[in-house]
JSON list of C-alpha atoms in Angstrom, two decimals:
[
{"chain": "B", "resi": 7, "resn": "UNK", "atom": "CA", "xyz": [-22.38, -81.40, 66.05]},
{"chain": "B", "resi": 8, "resn": "UNK", "atom": "CA", "xyz": [-24.99, -82.64, 63.60]},
{"chain": "B", "resi": 9, "resn": "UNK", "atom": "CA", "xyz": [-27.23, -79.65, 64.37]},
{"chain": "B", "resi": 10, "resn": "UNK", "atom": "CA", "xyz": [-24.31, -77.27, 63.86]},
{"chain": "B", "resi": 11, "resn": "UNK", "atom": "CA", "xyz": [-23.53, -78.79, 60.48]},
{"chain": "B", "resi": 12, "resn": "UNK", "atom": "CA", "xyz": [-27.18, -78.64, 59.42]},
{"chain": "B", "resi": 13, "resn": "UNK", "atom": "CA", "xyz": [-27.38, -74.97, 60.47]},
{"chain": "B", "resi": 14, "resn": "UNK", "atom": "CA", "xyz": [-24.18, -74.17, 58.58]},
{"chain": "B", "resi": 15, "resn": "UNK", "atom": "CA", "xyz": [-25.55, -75.92, 55.49]},
{"chain": "B", "resi": 16, "resn": "UNK", "atom": "CA", "xyz": [-28.79, -73.92, 55.65]},
{"chain": "B", "resi": 17, "resn": "UNK", "atom": "CA", "xyz": [-26.81, -70.69, 56.08]},
{"chain": "B", "resi": 18, "resn": "UNK", "atom": "CA", "xyz": [-24.57, -71.56, 53.13]},
{"chain": "B", "resi": 19, "resn": "UNK", "atom": "CA", "xyz": [-27.67, -72.06, 50.93]},
{"chain": "B", "resi": 20, "resn": "UNK", "atom": "CA", "xyz": [-29.71, -69.12, 52.23]},
{"chain": "B", "resi": 21, "resn": "UNK", "atom": "CA", "xyz": [-31.01, -67.34, 49.09]},
{"chain": "B", "resi": 22, "resn": "UNK", "atom": "CA", "xyz": [-31.16, -63.89, 50.72]},
{"chain": "B", "resi": 23, "resn": "UNK", "atom": "CA", "xyz": [-27.61, -64.12, 52.02]},
{"chain": "B", "resi": 24, "resn": "UNK", "atom": "CA", "xyz": [-26.44, -65.47, 48.67]},
{"chain": "B", "resi": 25, "resn": "UNK", "atom": "CA", "xyz": [-28.14, -62.59, 46.84]},
{"chain": "B", "resi": 26, "resn": "UNK", "atom": "CA", "xyz": [-26.49, -60.08, 49.19]},
{"chain": "B", "resi": 27, "resn": "UNK", "atom": "CA", "xyz": [-23.01, -61.50, 48.58]},
{"chain": "B", "resi": 28, "resn": "UNK", "atom": "CA", "xyz": [-23.55, -61.57, 44.80]},
{"chain": "B", "resi": 29, "resn": "UNK", "atom": "CA", "xyz": [-24.76, -57.96, 44.93]},
{"chain": "B", "resi": 30, "resn": "UNK", "atom": "CA", "xyz": [-21.65, -56.96, 46.86]},
{"chain": "B", "resi": 31, "resn": "UNK", "atom": "CA", "xyz": [-19.39, -58.74, 44.34]},
{"chain": "B", "resi": 32, "resn": "UNK", "atom": "CA", "xyz": [-20.94, -56.80, 41.48]},
{"chain": "B", "resi": 33, "resn": "UNK", "atom": "CA", "xyz": [-20.02, -53.50, 43.14]},
{"chain": "B", "resi": 34, "resn": "UNK", "atom": "CA", "xyz": [-16.57, -54.30, 44.46]},
{"chain": "B", "resi": 35, "resn": "UNK", "atom": "CA", "xyz": [-13.36, -53.64, 42.48]},
{"chain": "B", "resi": 36, "resn": "UNK", "atom": "CA", "xyz": [-12.17, -56.35, 40.14]},
{"chain": "B", "resi": 37, "resn": "UNK", "atom": "CA", "xyz": [-13.93, -58.79, 37.81]},
{"chain": "B", "resi": 38, "resn": "UNK", "atom": "CA", "xyz": [-17.34, -59.69, 39.26]},
{"chain": "B", "resi": 39, "resn": "UNK", "atom": "CA", "xyz": [-17.34, -62.84, 37.09]},
{"chain": "B", "resi": 40, "resn": "UNK", "atom": "CA", "xyz": [-13.96, -63.93, 38.43]},
{"chain": "B", "resi": 41, "resn": "UNK", "atom": "CA", "xyz": [-13.78, -67.70, 38.71]},
{"chain": "B", "resi": 42, "resn": "UNK", "atom": "CA", "xyz": [-14.72, -68.80, 35.20]},
{"chain": "B", "resi": 43, "resn": "UNK", "atom": "CA", "xyz": [-12.05, -70.39, 32.95]},
{"chain": "B", "resi": 44, "resn": "UNK", "atom": "CA", "xyz": [-11.37, -67.16, 31.04]},
{"chain": "B", "resi": 45, "resn": "UNK", "atom": "CA", "xyz": [-10.71, -65.09, 34.15]},
{"chain": "B", "resi": 46, "resn": "UNK", "atom": "CA", "xyz": [-8.46, -67.50, 36.06]},
{"chain": "B", "resi": 47, "resn": "UNK", "atom": "CA", "xyz": [-4.81, -68.02, 35.28]},
{"chain": "B", "resi": 48, "resn": "UNK", "atom": "CA", "xyz": [-2.49, -70.86, 36.13]},
{"chain": "B", "resi": 49, "resn": "UNK", "atom": "CA", "xyz": [-1.01, -69.20, 39.21]},
{"chain": "B", "resi": 50, "resn": "UNK", "atom": "CA", "xyz": [-1.80, -70.40, 42.73]},
{"chain": "B", "resi": 51, "resn": "UNK", "atom": "CA", "xyz": [-4.72, -67.99, 43.20]},
{"chain": "B", "resi": 52, "resn": "UNK", "atom": "CA", "xyz": [-6.17, -68.83, 39.81]},
{"chain": "B", "resi": 53, "resn": "UNK", "atom": "CA", "xyz": [-6.11, -72.54, 40.63]},
{"chain": "B", "resi": 54, "resn": "UNK", "atom": "CA", "xyz": [-7.96, -71.91, 43.91]},
{"chain": "B", "resi": 55, "resn": "UNK", "atom": "CA", "xyz": [-10.62, -69.91, 42.06]},
{"chain": "B", "resi": 56, "resn": "UNK", "atom": "CA", "xyz": [-10.96, -72.65, 39.46]},
{"chain": "B", "resi": 57, "resn": "UNK", "atom": "CA", "xyz": [-11.60, -75.17, 42.25]},
{"chain": "B", "resi": 58, "resn": "UNK", "atom": "CA", "xyz": [-14.22, -72.98, 43.90]},
{"chain": "B", "resi": 59, "resn": "UNK", "atom": "CA", "xyz": [-16.14, -72.25, 40.70]},
{"chain": "B", "resi": 60, "resn": "UNK", "atom": "CA", "xyz": [-17.57, -75.77, 40.07]},
{"chain": "B", "resi": 61, "resn": "UNK", "atom": "CA", "xyz": [-19.38, -75.68, 43.43]},
{"chain": "B", "resi": 62, "resn": "UNK", "atom": "CA", "xyz": [-22.09, -73.62, 41.76]},
{"chain": "B", "resi": 63, "resn": "UNK", "atom": "CA", "xyz": [-22.84, -76.51, 39.43]},
{"chain": "B", "resi": 64, "resn": "UNK", "atom": "CA", "xyz": [-24.05, -78.64, 42.36]},
{"chain": "B", "resi": 65, "resn": "UNK", "atom": "CA", "xyz": [-25.83, -76.01, 44.45]},
{"chain": "B", "resi": 66, "resn": "UNK", "atom": "CA", "xyz": [-25.72, -72.29, 45.29]},
{"chain": "B", "resi": 67, "resn": "UNK", "atom": "CA", "xyz": [-23.06, -71.57, 47.90]},
{"chain": "B", "resi": 68, "resn": "UNK", "atom": "CA", "xyz": [-22.52, -68.49, 50.05]},
{"chain": "B", "resi": 69, "resn": "UNK", "atom": "CA", "xyz": [-19.10, -69.86, 51.00]},
{"chain": "B", "resi": 70, "resn": "UNK", "atom": "CA", "xyz": [-18.11, -70.08, 47.33]},
{"chain": "B", "resi": 71, "resn": "UNK", "atom": "CA", "xyz": [-19.18, -66.50, 46.68]},
{"chain": "B", "resi": 72, "resn": "UNK", "atom": "CA", "xyz": [-17.34, -65.23, 49.76]},
{"chain": "B", "resi": 73, "resn": "UNK", "atom": "CA", "xyz": [-14.20, -67.07, 48.67]},
{"chain": "B", "resi": 74, "resn": "UNK", "atom": "CA", "xyz": [-14.38, -65.72, 45.13]},
{"chain": "B", "resi": 75, "resn": "UNK", "atom": "CA", "xyz": [-15.04, -62.25, 46.49]},
{"chain": "B", "resi": 76, "resn": "UNK", "atom": "CA", "xyz": [-11.80, -62.40, 48.45]},
{"chain": "B", "resi": 77, "resn": "UNK", "atom": "CA", "xyz": [-9.91, -63.59, 45.36]},
{"chain": "B", "resi": 78, "resn": "UNK", "atom": "CA", "xyz": [-11.59, -60.91, 43.25]},
{"chain": "B", "resi": 79, "resn": "UNK", "atom": "CA", "xyz": [-10.36, -58.22, 45.64]},
{"chain": "B", "resi": 80, "resn": "UNK", "atom": "CA", "xyz": [-6.88, -59.75, 45.66]},
{"chain": "B", "resi": 81, "resn": "UNK", "atom": "CA", "xyz": [-6.86, -59.68, 41.87]},
{"chain": "B", "resi": 82, "resn": "UNK", "atom": "CA", "xyz": [-7.88, -56.03, 41.82]},
{"chain": "B", "resi": 83, "resn": "UNK", "atom": "CA", "xyz": [-5.52, -54.72, 44.51]},
{"chain": "B", "resi": 84, "resn": "UNK", "atom": "CA", "xyz": [-2.65, -57.10, 45.19]},
{"chain": "B", "resi": 85, "resn": "UNK", "atom": "CA", "xyz": [-2.51, -58.95, 41.91]},
{"chain": "B", "resi": 86, "resn": "UNK", "atom": "CA", "xyz": [-3.49, -57.79, 38.43]},
{"chain": "B", "resi": 87, "resn": "UNK", "atom": "CA", "xyz": [-4.92, -54.30, 38.40]},
{"chain": "B", "resi": 88, "resn": "UNK", "atom": "CA", "xyz": [-8.11, -53.92, 36.41]},
{"chain": "B", "resi": 89, "resn": "UNK", "atom": "CA", "xyz": [-8.16, -51.10, 33.90]},
{"chain": "B", "resi": 90, "resn": "UNK", "atom": "CA", "xyz": [-10.85, -49.01, 32.27]},
{"chain": "B", "resi": 91, "resn": "UNK", "atom": "CA", "xyz": [-12.38, -50.70, 29.22]},
{"chain": "B", "resi": 92, "resn": "UNK", "atom": "CA", "xyz": [-11.42, -47.76, 26.98]},
{"chain": "B", "resi": 93, "resn": "UNK", "atom": "CA", "xyz": [-7.83, -47.50, 28.25]},
{"chain": "B", "resi": 94, "resn": "UNK", "atom": "CA", "xyz": [-5.23, -48.18, 25.58]},
{"chain": "B", "resi": 95, "resn": "UNK", "atom": "CA", "xyz": [-2.83, -51.08, 25.99]},
{"chain": "B", "resi": 96, "resn": "UNK", "atom": "CA", "xyz": [0.23, -51.84, 23.88]},
{"chain": "B", "resi": 97, "resn": "UNK", "atom": "CA", "xyz": [0.36, -55.55, 23.03]},
{"chain": "B", "resi": 98, "resn": "UNK", "atom": "CA", "xyz": [3.64, -57.23, 22.09]},
{"chain": "B", "resi": 99, "resn": "UNK", "atom": "CA", "xyz": [4.04, -60.72, 20.63]},
{"chain": "B", "resi": 100, "resn": "UNK", "atom": "CA", "xyz": [7.34, -62.47, 19.97]},
{"chain": "B", "resi": 101, "resn": "UNK", "atom": "CA", "xyz": [8.29, -65.80, 18.49]},
{"chain": "B", "resi": 102, "resn": "UNK", "atom": "CA", "xyz": [11.29, -67.54, 16.92]},
{"chain": "B", "resi": 103, "resn": "UNK", "atom": "CA", "xyz": [11.29, -67.68, 13.12]},
{"chain": "B", "resi": 104, "resn": "UNK", "atom": "CA", "xyz": [11.72, -71.21, 11.78]},
{"chain": "B", "resi": 105, "resn": "UNK", "atom": "CA", "xyz": [11.89, -72.71, 15.27]},
{"chain": "B", "resi": 106, "resn": "UNK", "atom": "CA", "xyz": [9.44, -75.57, 14.65]},
{"chain": "B", "resi": 107, "resn": "UNK", "atom": "CA", "xyz": [11.34, -76.85, 11.62]},
{"chain": "B", "resi": 108, "resn": "UNK", "atom": "CA", "xyz": [14.66, -76.55, 13.46]},
{"chain": "B", "resi": 109, "resn": "UNK", "atom": "CA", "xyz": [13.25, -78.49, 16.41]},
{"chain": "B", "resi": 110, "resn": "UNK", "atom": "CA", "xyz": [12.45, -81.42, 14.11]},
{"chain": "B", "resi": 111, "resn": "UNK", "atom": "CA", "xyz": [16.09, -81.48, 13.05]},
{"chain": "B", "resi": 112, "resn": "UNK", "atom": "CA", "xyz": [17.84, -81.16, 16.43]},
{"chain": "B", "resi": 113, "resn": "UNK", "atom": "CA", "xyz": [15.42, -82.86, 18.81]},
{"chain": "B", "resi": 114, "resn": "UNK", "atom": "CA", "xyz": [13.72, -81.91, 22.04]},
{"chain": "B", "resi": 115, "resn": "UNK", "atom": "CA", "xyz": [16.71, -81.57, 24.35]},
{"chain": "B", "resi": 116, "resn": "UNK", "atom": "CA", "xyz": [18.43, -78.90, 22.29]},
{"chain": "B", "resi": 117, "resn": "UNK", "atom": "CA", "xyz": [15.11, -77.17, 21.57]},
{"chain": "B", "resi": 118, "resn": "UNK", "atom": "CA", "xyz": [14.26, -76.93, 25.26]},
{"chain": "B", "resi": 119, "resn": "UNK", "atom": "CA", "xyz": [17.76, -75.63, 25.98]},
{"chain": "B", "resi": 120, "resn": "UNK", "atom": "CA", "xyz": [17.18, -72.95, 23.35]},
{"chain": "B", "resi": 121, "resn": "UNK", "atom": "CA", "xyz": [13.85, -71.92, 24.85]},
{"chain": "B", "resi": 122, "resn": "UNK", "atom": "CA", "xyz": [15.41, -71.63, 28.30]},
{"chain": "B", "resi": 123, "resn": "UNK", "atom": "CA", "xyz": [18.22, -69.44, 27.02]},
{"chain": "B", "resi": 124, "resn": "UNK", "atom": "CA", "xyz": [15.80, -67.26, 25.05]},
{"chain": "B", "resi": 125, "resn": "UNK", "atom": "CA", "xyz": [13.55, -66.84, 28.07]},
{"chain": "B", "resi": 126, "resn": "UNK", "atom": "CA", "xyz": [16.54, -65.93, 30.24]},
{"chain": "B", "resi": 127, "resn": "UNK", "atom": "CA", "xyz": [17.44, -62.98, 28.00]},
{"chain": "B", "resi": 128, "resn": "UNK", "atom": "CA", "xyz": [14.01, -61.86, 26.76]},
{"chain": "B", "resi": 129, "resn": "UNK", "atom": "CA", "xyz": [11.80, -61.95, 29.85]},
{"chain": "B", "resi": 130, "resn": "UNK", "atom": "CA", "xyz": [13.99, -59.66, 32.02]},
{"chain": "B", "resi": 131, "resn": "UNK", "atom": "CA", "xyz": [13.91, -57.11, 29.19]},
{"chain": "B", "resi": 132, "resn": "UNK", "atom": "CA", "xyz": [10.12, -57.28, 29.02]},
{"chain": "B", "resi": 133, "resn": "UNK", "atom": "CA", "xyz": [9.69, -56.95, 32.78]},
{"chain": "B", "resi": 134, "resn": "UNK", "atom": "CA", "xyz": [11.77, -53.76, 32.95]},
{"chain": "B", "resi": 135, "resn": "UNK", "atom": "CA", "xyz": [9.03, -51.83, 31.16]},
{"chain": "B", "resi": 136, "resn": "UNK", "atom": "CA", "xyz": [6.05, -54.15, 30.88]},
{"chain": "B", "resi": 137, "resn": "UNK", "atom": "CA", "xyz": [4.47, -57.43, 31.95]},
{"chain": "B", "resi": 138, "resn": "UNK", "atom": "CA", "xyz": [4.60, -60.93, 30.51]},
{"chain": "B", "resi": 139, "resn": "UNK", "atom": "CA", "xyz": [1.00, -62.03, 30.01]},
{"chain": "B", "resi": 140, "resn": "UNK", "atom": "CA", "xyz": [1.74, -65.59, 28.93]},
{"chain": "B", "resi": 141, "resn": "UNK", "atom": "CA", "xyz": [4.29, -67.79, 27.22]},
{"chain": "B", "resi": 142, "resn": "UNK", "atom": "CA", "xyz": [3.31, -69.21, 23.85]},
{"chain": "B", "resi": 143, "resn": "UNK", "atom": "CA", "xyz": [5.52, -72.10, 22.81]},
{"chain": "B", "resi": 144, "resn": "UNK", "atom": "CA", "xyz": [8.58, -70.41, 21.34]},
{"chain": "B", "resi": 145, "resn": "UNK", "atom": "CA", "xyz": [7.37, -66.88, 22.12]},
{"chain": "B", "resi": 146, "resn": "UNK", "atom": "CA", "xyz": [5.37, -64.77, 24.49]},
{"chain": "B", "resi": 147, "resn": "UNK", "atom": "CA", "xyz": [2.67, -62.15, 24.80]},
{"chain": "B", "resi": 148, "resn": "UNK", "atom": "CA", "xyz": [3.33, -59.02, 26.85]},
{"chain": "B", "resi": 149, "resn": "UNK", "atom": "CA", "xyz": [1.73, -55.66, 27.53]},
{"chain": "B", "resi": 150, "resn": "UNK", "atom": "CA", "xyz": [3.46, -52.31, 27.95]},
{"chain": "B", "resi": 151, "resn": "UNK", "atom": "CA", "xyz": [2.40, -48.81, 29.03]},
{"chain": "B", "resi": 152, "resn": "UNK", "atom": "CA", "xyz": [3.66, -47.12, 25.85]},
{"chain": "B", "resi": 153, "resn": "UNK", "atom": "CA", "xyz": [4.35, -47.96, 22.21]},
{"chain": "B", "resi": 154, "resn": "UNK", "atom": "CA", "xyz": [7.94, -46.74, 22.48]},
{"chain": "B", "resi": 155, "resn": "UNK", "atom": "CA", "xyz": [8.58, -48.98, 25.49]},
{"chain": "B", "resi": 156, "resn": "UNK", "atom": "CA", "xyz": [7.24, -52.03, 23.64]},
{"chain": "B", "resi": 157, "resn": "UNK", "atom": "CA", "xyz": [9.23, -51.32, 20.48]},
{"chain": "B", "resi": 158, "resn": "UNK", "atom": "CA", "xyz": [12.44, -50.66, 22.39]},
{"chain": "B", "resi": 159, "resn": "UNK", "atom": "CA", "xyz": [11.98, -53.93, 24.29]},
{"chain": "B", "resi": 160, "resn": "UNK", "atom": "CA", "xyz": [11.27, -55.82, 21.07]},
{"chain": "B", "resi": 161, "resn": "UNK", "atom": "CA", "xyz": [14.40, -54.46, 19.39]},
{"chain": "B", "resi": 162, "resn": "UNK", "atom": "CA", "xyz": [16.53, -55.22, 22.45]},
{"chain": "B", "resi": 163, "resn": "UNK", "atom": "CA", "xyz": [15.10, -58.74, 22.65]},
{"chain": "B", "resi": 164, "resn": "UNK", "atom": "CA", "xyz": [15.80, -59.33, 18.95]},
{"chain": "B", "resi": 165, "resn": "UNK", "atom": "CA", "xyz": [19.41, -58.22, 19.38]},
{"chain": "B", "resi": 166, "resn": "UNK", "atom": "CA", "xyz": [19.92, -60.31, 22.53]},
{"chain": "B", "resi": 167, "resn": "UNK", "atom": "CA", "xyz": [18.52, -63.47, 20.93]},
{"chain": "B", "resi": 168, "resn": "UNK", "atom": "CA", "xyz": [20.60, -62.86, 17.82]},
{"chain": "B", "resi": 169, "resn": "UNK", "atom": "CA", "xyz": [23.76, -63.15, 19.94]},
{"chain": "B", "resi": 170, "resn": "UNK", "atom": "CA", "xyz": [22.85, -66.60, 21.25]},
{"chain": "B", "resi": 171, "resn": "UNK", "atom": "CA", "xyz": [24.52, -69.69, 19.86]},
{"chain": "B", "resi": 172, "resn": "UNK", "atom": "CA", "xyz": [22.70, -72.96, 20.54]},
{"chain": "B", "resi": 173, "resn": "UNK", "atom": "CA", "xyz": [24.49, -76.04, 19.29]},
{"chain": "B", "resi": 174, "resn": "UNK", "atom": "CA", "xyz": [26.01, -74.00, 16.49]},
{"chain": "B", "resi": 175, "resn": "UNK", "atom": "CA", "xyz": [22.65, -72.53, 15.49]},
{"chain": "B", "resi": 176, "resn": "UNK", "atom": "CA", "xyz": [21.69, -68.84, 15.50]},
{"chain": "B", "resi": 177, "resn": "UNK", "atom": "CA", "xyz": [18.15, -68.07, 16.60]},
{"chain": "B", "resi": 178, "resn": "UNK", "atom": "CA", "xyz": [16.03, -65.36, 14.96]},
{"chain": "B", "resi": 179, "resn": "UNK", "atom": "CA", "xyz": [13.38, -63.56, 16.98]},
{"chain": "B", "resi": 180, "resn": "UNK", "atom": "CA", "xyz": [10.57, -61.62, 15.34]},
{"chain": "B", "resi": 181, "resn": "UNK", "atom": "CA", "xyz": [8.02, -59.39, 17.05]},
{"chain": "B", "resi": 182, "resn": "UNK", "atom": "CA", "xyz": [4.81, -57.48, 16.46]},
{"chain": "B", "resi": 183, "resn": "UNK", "atom": "CA", "xyz": [3.38, -54.51, 18.34]},
{"chain": "B", "resi": 184, "resn": "UNK", "atom": "CA", "xyz": [-0.13, -53.06, 18.24]},
{"chain": "B", "resi": 185, "resn": "UNK", "atom": "CA", "xyz": [-1.92, -50.53, 20.42]},
{"chain": "B", "resi": 186, "resn": "UNK", "atom": "CA", "xyz": [-5.62, -50.86, 21.15]},
{"chain": "B", "resi": 187, "resn": "UNK", "atom": "CA", "xyz": [-8.26, -51.49, 23.79]},
{"chain": "B", "resi": 188, "resn": "UNK", "atom": "CA", "xyz": [-8.42, -55.27, 24.28]},
{"chain": "B", "resi": 189, "resn": "UNK", "atom": "CA", "xyz": [-10.75, -56.84, 26.82]},
{"chain": "B", "resi": 190, "resn": "UNK", "atom": "CA", "xyz": [-8.98, -57.72, 30.07]},
{"chain": "B", "resi": 191, "resn": "UNK", "atom": "CA", "xyz": [-10.06, -60.85, 31.91]},
{"chain": "B", "resi": 192, "resn": "UNK", "atom": "CA", "xyz": [-7.96, -61.66, 34.93]},
{"chain": "B", "resi": 193, "resn": "UNK", "atom": "CA", "xyz": [-4.34, -61.41, 33.86]},
{"chain": "B", "resi": 194, "resn": "UNK", "atom": "CA", "xyz": [-5.05, -62.06, 30.17]},
{"chain": "B", "resi": 195, "resn": "UNK", "atom": "CA", "xyz": [-6.34, -60.02, 27.24]},
{"chain": "B", "resi": 196, "resn": "UNK", "atom": "CA", "xyz": [-8.75, -60.92, 24.46]},
{"chain": "B", "resi": 197, "resn": "UNK", "atom": "CA", "xyz": [-10.38, -59.41, 21.42]},
{"chain": "B", "resi": 198, "resn": "UNK", "atom": "CA", "xyz": [-9.72, -57.82, 18.05]},
{"chain": "B", "resi": 199, "resn": "UNK", "atom": "CA", "xyz": [-6.65, -55.86, 19.09]},
{"chain": "B", "resi": 200, "resn": "UNK", "atom": "CA", "xyz": [-4.91, -58.96, 20.43]},
{"chain": "B", "resi": 201, "resn": "UNK", "atom": "CA", "xyz": [-5.61, -60.73, 17.15]},
{"chain": "B", "resi": 202, "resn": "UNK", "atom": "CA", "xyz": [-4.23, -57.77, 15.19]},
{"chain": "B", "resi": 203, "resn": "UNK", "atom": "CA", "xyz": [-1.02, -57.81, 17.24]},
{"chain": "B", "resi": 204, "resn": "UNK", "atom": "CA", "xyz": [-0.62, -61.52, 16.44]},
{"chain": "B", "resi": 205, "resn": "UNK", "atom": "CA", "xyz": [-1.17, -60.88, 12.72]},
{"chain": "B", "resi": 206, "resn": "UNK", "atom": "CA", "xyz": [1.37, -58.06, 12.75]},
{"chain": "B", "resi": 207, "resn": "UNK", "atom": "CA", "xyz": [3.85, -60.54, 14.23]},
{"chain": "B", "resi": 208, "resn": "UNK", "atom": "CA", "xyz": [3.05, -63.01, 11.45]},
{"chain": "B", "resi": 209, "resn": "UNK", "atom": "CA", "xyz": [3.94, -60.28, 8.94]},
{"chain": "B", "resi": 210, "resn": "UNK", "atom": "CA", "xyz": [7.43, -59.87, 10.43]},
{"chain": "B", "resi": 211, "resn": "UNK", "atom": "CA", "xyz": [10.35, -61.76, 8.98]},
{"chain": "B", "resi": 212, "resn": "UNK", "atom": "CA", "xyz": [13.31, -63.20, 10.88]},
{"chain": "B", "resi": 213, "resn": "UNK", "atom": "CA", "xyz": [15.03, -60.54, 13.03]},
{"chain": "B", "resi": 214, "resn": "UNK", "atom": "CA", "xyz": [12.27, -58.03, 12.22]},
{"chain": "B", "resi": 215, "resn": "UNK", "atom": "CA", "xyz": [10.09, -55.97, 14.54]},
{"chain": "B", "resi": 216, "resn": "UNK", "atom": "CA", "xyz": [6.82, -54.82, 12.98]},
{"chain": "B", "resi": 217, "resn": "UNK", "atom": "CA", "xyz": [4.22, -52.38, 14.24]},
{"chain": "B", "resi": 218, "resn": "UNK", "atom": "CA", "xyz": [0.69, -51.52, 13.20]},
{"chain": "B", "resi": 219, "resn": "UNK", "atom": "CA", "xyz": [-0.11, -48.14, 11.66]},
{"chain": "B", "resi": 220, "resn": "UNK", "atom": "CA", "xyz": [-1.82, -46.89, 14.88]},
{"chain": "B", "resi": 221, "resn": "UNK", "atom": "CA", "xyz": [1.32, -47.85, 16.80]},
{"chain": "B", "resi": 222, "resn": "UNK", "atom": "CA", "xyz": [3.58, -46.13, 14.26]},
{"chain": "B", "resi": 223, "resn": "UNK", "atom": "CA", "xyz": [1.73, -42.85, 14.85]},
{"chain": "B", "resi": 224, "resn": "UNK", "atom": "CA", "xyz": [2.79, -42.96, 18.51]},
{"chain": "B", "resi": 225, "resn": "UNK", "atom": "CA", "xyz": [6.50, -43.47, 17.86]},
{"chain": "B", "resi": 226, "resn": "UNK", "atom": "CA", "xyz": [9.14, -40.79, 18.04]},
{"chain": "B", "resi": 227, "resn": "UNK", "atom": "CA", "xyz": [10.38, -40.32, 14.46]},
{"chain": "B", "resi": 228, "resn": "UNK", "atom": "CA", "xyz": [13.71, -39.14, 15.80]},
{"chain": "B", "resi": 229, "resn": "UNK", "atom": "CA", "xyz": [14.36, -42.46, 17.55]},
{"chain": "B", "resi": 230, "resn": "UNK", "atom": "CA", "xyz": [12.75, -44.97, 15.21]},
{"chain": "B", "resi": 231, "resn": "UNK", "atom": "CA", "xyz": [12.68, -45.43, 11.45]},
{"chain": "B", "resi": 232, "resn": "UNK", "atom": "CA", "xyz": [9.75, -47.23, 9.85]},
{"chain": "B", "resi": 233, "resn": "UNK", "atom": "CA", "xyz": [9.41, -48.95, 6.48]},
{"chain": "B", "resi": 234, "resn": "UNK", "atom": "CA", "xyz": [6.15, -50.11, 4.85]},
{"chain": "B", "resi": 235, "resn": "UNK", "atom": "CA", "xyz": [5.56, -53.80, 4.17]},
{"chain": "B", "resi": 236, "resn": "UNK", "atom": "CA", "xyz": [3.90, -55.17, 1.08]},
{"chain": "B", "resi": 237, "resn": "UNK", "atom": "CA", "xyz": [0.25, -56.13, 1.34]},
{"chain": "B", "resi": 238, "resn": "UNK", "atom": "CA", "xyz": [1.34, -59.72, 0.72]},
{"chain": "B", "resi": 239, "resn": "UNK", "atom": "CA", "xyz": [3.44, -59.57, 3.91]},
{"chain": "B", "resi": 240, "resn": "UNK", "atom": "CA", "xyz": [0.43, -58.23, 5.77]},
{"chain": "B", "resi": 241, "resn": "UNK", "atom": "CA", "xyz": [-1.94, -61.03, 4.76]},
{"chain": "B", "resi": 242, "resn": "UNK", "atom": "CA", "xyz": [-4.62, -61.44, 7.39]},
{"chain": "B", "resi": 243, "resn": "UNK", "atom": "CA", "xyz": [-4.18, -57.93, 8.81]},
{"chain": "B", "resi": 244, "resn": "UNK", "atom": "CA", "xyz": [-7.48, -55.97, 8.63]},
{"chain": "B", "resi": 245, "resn": "UNK", "atom": "CA", "xyz": [-7.60, -53.56, 5.65]},
{"chain": "B", "resi": 246, "resn": "UNK", "atom": "CA", "xyz": [-7.73, -50.50, 7.92]},
{"chain": "B", "resi": 247, "resn": "UNK", "atom": "CA", "xyz": [-4.39, -51.49, 9.52]},
{"chain": "B", "resi": 248, "resn": "UNK", "atom": "CA", "xyz": [-1.01, -51.23, 7.77]},
{"chain": "B", "resi": 249, "resn": "UNK", "atom": "CA", "xyz": [2.03, -53.16, 9.04]},
{"chain": "B", "resi": 250, "resn": "UNK", "atom": "CA", "xyz": [5.38, -51.36, 9.19]},
{"chain": "B", "resi": 251, "resn": "UNK", "atom": "CA", "xyz": [8.87, -52.63, 9.88]},
{"chain": "B", "resi": 252, "resn": "UNK", "atom": "CA", "xyz": [10.64, -50.57, 12.53]},
{"chain": "B", "resi": 253, "resn": "UNK", "atom": "CA", "xyz": [14.25, -50.05, 13.54]},
{"chain": "B", "resi": 254, "resn": "UNK", "atom": "CA", "xyz": [16.39, -47.61, 15.48]},
{"chain": "B", "resi": 255, "resn": "UNK", "atom": "CA", "xyz": [17.68, -44.53, 13.72]},
{"chain": "B", "resi": 256, "resn": "UNK", "atom": "CA", "xyz": [21.46, -44.34, 13.73]},
{"chain": "B", "resi": 257, "resn": "UNK", "atom": "CA", "xyz": [22.86, -41.67, 16.08]},
{"chain": "B", "resi": 258, "resn": "UNK", "atom": "CA", "xyz": [23.52, -38.28, 14.56]}
]
């Protein structure tokens, strides 16, 4: 048994075999760097990858690379599909206006109840046309295939949240939408366009949905009406991007 274990250890550390597996990973679908903190989420597969990754800190491991290769392929085919780096993505952020101050008044129990009720009405709307990337305190980040899908979801979510009554309090959702080419790592997105979407959300007031000027250009003017915001409202938005408030056009 000892000889078997020693042979397995030598095989696991074999530099030629390790180089071959690393070469294969670089040419297979998915993120060849999968396993670092940026590329792994908090789902079951992400946690397995996060446990495998530190093995490299102690010694090179063929077993580690084989395991991450399998997870990389799962991510590409059965989990989160990778996309081309120049493919446009529509990023949606939502949050609840004034929620932090209200939480200080009513306490944690009521605040958590509110978040549960908001999630129960908002997330099914998002999933009909897009994907929830992550939850962010009193809001979320999502991606959608088209600007019109994201805006329609944002307006529907605003209306649904506006109908909720939590301990006699009305909640006010706001949202921001921006289209761009963010960097995808695992199931998350990073980069300038994600930051712009967040800033567009910051420009929105209670019960408002705001879009960036590139997003506005993709909207159907017959379905949506847009209204410019003051530069003061758009503080922090890059100068080449203009925030617009958007709403549905009345029928007829």
